[in-house]
Amino acid sequence: MTELDEATTLTTQPAPVRPARRGELFGPIRLGWRQLTSMRTALLLLFLLALAAVPGGFLPQRKINPVRVNDYIRGHGALGRFMNRIGMFDVFSSVWFSAIYLLLFASLVGCLVPRTRLHARALLARPPKVPKTLKRLPVSESWSAPAAADEVLDGARATLRGWRVERRGTELSAEKGYLRETGNLVFHLSLVVLLVGLALNQFFGFKGTVLVVQGKGFSNTLAFYDNVQPGRRFDPSSLVPFTVNLKEFHATYASDGKALTFDADVAWSRPGSSAKRYDIRVNHPLQVGTAKTYLIGHGYAPHIVFRDVDGTVVGDSPVPCLPQDPQFLSTCVIKEASTKGTQFGFRGVFTPTTVTDATQRVGSSYPGPRNPALTLVAFTGDLGLDGGTPQSVYSLDTTAMKAVDNGTAHALLPGQTWRLPDGASLTYVDTPEWATFQVTQDPSRWVVLLAAVGIVGGLLLSLFVRRRRVWVRAGEGQDGTTTVEVGGLSRTDPERFASEFAFLVSEMRDACRTKA
Amino acid sequence: MPDKGLGQLGDGLLFTAVVVYALAMLGFAGEQATSRARRTVTSVRAASQVLVGSGPPVTVPTETVTVLKPSRAGQVAFLLTCAGWVIHLASIVLRGFAAHRVPWGNMYEFSSAVAFVAVTAFLGMVVRGRIERSLGAFVMVPVVLYLGLASSLLYTAAGPLVPALHSYWIKIHVAAAILASGSFLLSGVVALLYLLRSRYDDGGRVFPISLGASLPTAAALDRMSYAVIAFAFPVWTFAIIAGAIWAESAWGRYWGWDPKETWSFITWVLYAGYLHARATAGWKGRKAAWVAVAAAGALIVDYYVVNIFVVGLHSYA
């Protein structure tokens, strides 16, 4: 590096990759590492990362919506199956996506370490020596001052307040804006911290969802959840102990059916303490220790009473129905068995505000319960409950069953009873609502938040702080005057620096003039 | 309850603003077209390298400056843009009063706000002398398109918000997204103009490269585009982070690769790529500009395609 080169290097960007010398031990490895940590490779990996995320932005993803993924695969035959095999529906956990971001982060760390070292050195070092020819710098000025060199330099030093100034003989070197590179390093380091935080969540986090009908509740233990997503190293004993009871769920809608508010009025308690009330809303989760309980869904659960021929109640419970459209037309499955062993299966729809079209199809015209009805088709035969294979309460397998009444649908209003051919009966009592809650424990949330703060803060510093250098040389002139030469350099926003430089120069000139 | 009369007045004002912007666009186009005819070379004593005027690379003798005679069409267009801006602002404020909430709760309102930011950024840069006003001919194209689409296909009457949006984060997250989107939109236009001008400098004379003749220098366009992106990128980063914090309280997770999140991520990565490309040998100039254009494209996908065609949690409108 020549002197001018050294003085004018304002970045810690790594030097271009040098080809390995012949016979150099580990040469190829070193070359590979240098290639990986070069800016060009990082750039390429960045573009690859964006490109790899594109299918995840267009295609349904299994983690978000498995039903739509299955529909898509079924609808696209061999192509769909091929896409499935190469991970198009699990983009963000696929091998190729992971490979790209891991390489990118390896490249980032490989770049970050030497740059941090260089920056630390620059922070401790004195501003570089004055280049021989200040005229070759982007901005420079020279004049003859009617004062001694010392006075000129003192004046210049006073002008450069806020700069790091170093005097060597009759020369001044000044530098400012070290925070630019500090910010740059903080930004990139925070990205690494972010990745670590996300990984910690993958390992120790927990997520469980549970459907609760009004009047019932759940405890934060694995057994209660309908669906759990524990981290790979998650320890069930780390679940915060508490219970939640859903006192009432309440939704309000605008006249066009658009949802206005959802409220889940719950009573919650930790073991050994009394219950407290809380209103869980969207944007208003319940926090107990590190566990947060969110309201993520709701629907209707018609209360069904099933009686035997002799009137014995064999089933008496709310049956959660799953909403299918914005007006809350919901599908229901009811499975009952009489004391004699006759098994009944019911499949149907619940409609909160029931309307029937010209073809007698039922529908719902409003999500609130203005005119609720339960329309059912009954089956009798083998429900398959004894086969030992676990089955969903939300689906009915009718392969070993026979339709009752030739499959004619029966519509029931609240309080009505359907008398089945063999004497059993089904009563639709009323319609409590249900809510689904998600409990999340994410011990690394703060790591991620901290990283986010570092990312924004570092970015602001690295984009808006300008690093610049100014040099002053005071030479002996004629008749006791001093020839002052000033030069400056900034890689960012040269226009703004030019006007800043002009201002500094005029200040310096004024400074010696007043002294004289 | 929403106030219908105020809402309709706001809609009417927005429509007026679109018409005024469209007229301004024509005026700026006139100024662009005649810029060569109005160019005069005046001899001045002042500094030597001041030539920032537009035009083909003519060897200008040192002590001269290219002076553009002011264009009447350009002056009128500039005043029209200012008037359109005031009307536009009034329509946004009325929306807020009509719906009793922040005026960016659906796609119609969001589009209007994004276009407003783009116009504001453009006017701000013109006033500060950082951009030539005649570029309005190009800047107004996406603005008019955005607003036109908003008032026709995406039109929504003033009304209340769905529960997921009941949060003060709508003020923070969406405002940041609007600010960044409007600025990115402007930078996308400038990056495209840079590409035209740089092709023109390399001898291209075919339409649309021929438009490069009356544009500012490639270096100036590059600087403008960078300045806008350097401003918008941290804002966009902040918008994504604020969105994640909001998602954590609304949906129970801060990041879930919802289509909107995925495309915001793609947009972010591409702009990060642009900032790196501009500092990497072999990527400066046209390649970097293409990255900026691609990033703006990802932003548009993130907005229109994701909201309208892809099923996700951000489908409010």
PDB file of C-alpha atoms in Angstrom, chain A residues 49 53 56-57 59-61 63-64 91-93 97 101 198 202, chain B residues 253-266 269 311-313:
ATOM      1  CA  LEU A  49     -31.719 -16.555  -0.468  1.00  0.00           C
ATOM      2  CA  ALA A  53     -37.863 -17.853  -0.588  1.00  0.00           C
ATOM      3  CA  GLY A  56     -42.556 -20.094  -0.101  1.00  0.00           C
ATOM      4  CA  GLY A  57     -44.308 -16.845  -0.994  1.00  0.00           C
ATOM      5  CA  LEU A  59     -47.141 -21.973  -2.820  1.00  0.00           C
ATOM      6  CA  PRO A  60     -49.118 -23.119   0.234  1.00  0.00           C
ATOM      7  CA  GLN A  61     -46.793 -24.178   3.045  1.00  0.00           C
ATOM      8  CA  LYS A  63     -46.529 -25.470   8.486  1.00  0.00           C
ATOM      9  CA  ILE A  64     -49.190 -22.849   7.810  1.00  0.00           C
ATOM     10  CA  VAL A  91     -39.411 -24.283   1.850  1.00  0.00           C
ATOM     11  CA  PHE A  92     -38.218 -22.762   5.102  1.00  0.00           C
ATOM     12  CA  SER A  93     -37.201 -26.037   6.669  1.00  0.00           C
ATOM     13  CA  PHE A  97     -32.961 -23.142   2.009  1.00  0.00           C
ATOM     14  CA  TYR A 101     -28.650 -19.235   4.869  1.00  0.00           C
ATOM     15  CA  LEU A 198     -34.474 -18.260  16.449  1.00  0.00           C
ATOM     16  CA  GLN A 202     -36.508 -24.103  17.840  1.00  0.00           C
TER      17      GLN A 202
ATOM     18  CA  ARG B 253     -45.833 -15.832  17.007  1.00  0.00           C
ATOM     19  CA  TYR B 254     -43.492 -13.133  15.804  1.00  0.00           C
ATOM     20  CA  TRP B 255     -42.583 -14.841  12.557  1.00  0.00           C
ATOM     21  CA  GLY B 256     -44.426 -17.594  10.712  1.00  0.00           C
ATOM     22  CA  TRP B 257     -43.561 -17.255   7.022  1.00  0.00           C
ATOM     23  CA  ASP B 258     -47.015 -15.983   6.186  1.00  0.00           C
ATOM     24  CA  PRO B 259     -46.946 -14.950   2.472  1.00  0.00           C
ATOM     25  CA  LYS B 260     -46.792 -11.264   3.435  1.00  0.00           C
ATOM     26  CA  GLU B 261     -43.905 -11.940   5.787  1.00  0.00           C
ATOM     27  CA  THR B 262     -42.128 -14.011   3.157  1.00  0.00           C
ATOM     28  CA  TRP B 263     -42.399 -11.295   0.494  1.00  0.00           C
ATOM     29  CA  SER B 264     -41.384  -8.573   2.956  1.00  0.00           C
ATOM     30  CA  PHE B 265     -38.349 -10.721   3.683  1.00  0.00           C
ATOM     31  CA  ILE B 266     -37.583 -11.143  -0.040  1.00  0.00           C
ATOM     32  CA  VAL B 269     -32.996  -9.197   1.229  1.00  0.00           C
ATOM     33  CA  VAL B 311     -54.293 -16.749   0.951  1.00  0.00           C
ATOM     34  CA  GLY B 312     -52.683 -15.483   4.121  1.00  0.00           C
ATOM     35  CA  LEU B 313     -53.155 -13.659   7.365  1.00  0.00           C
TER      36      LEU B 313
END
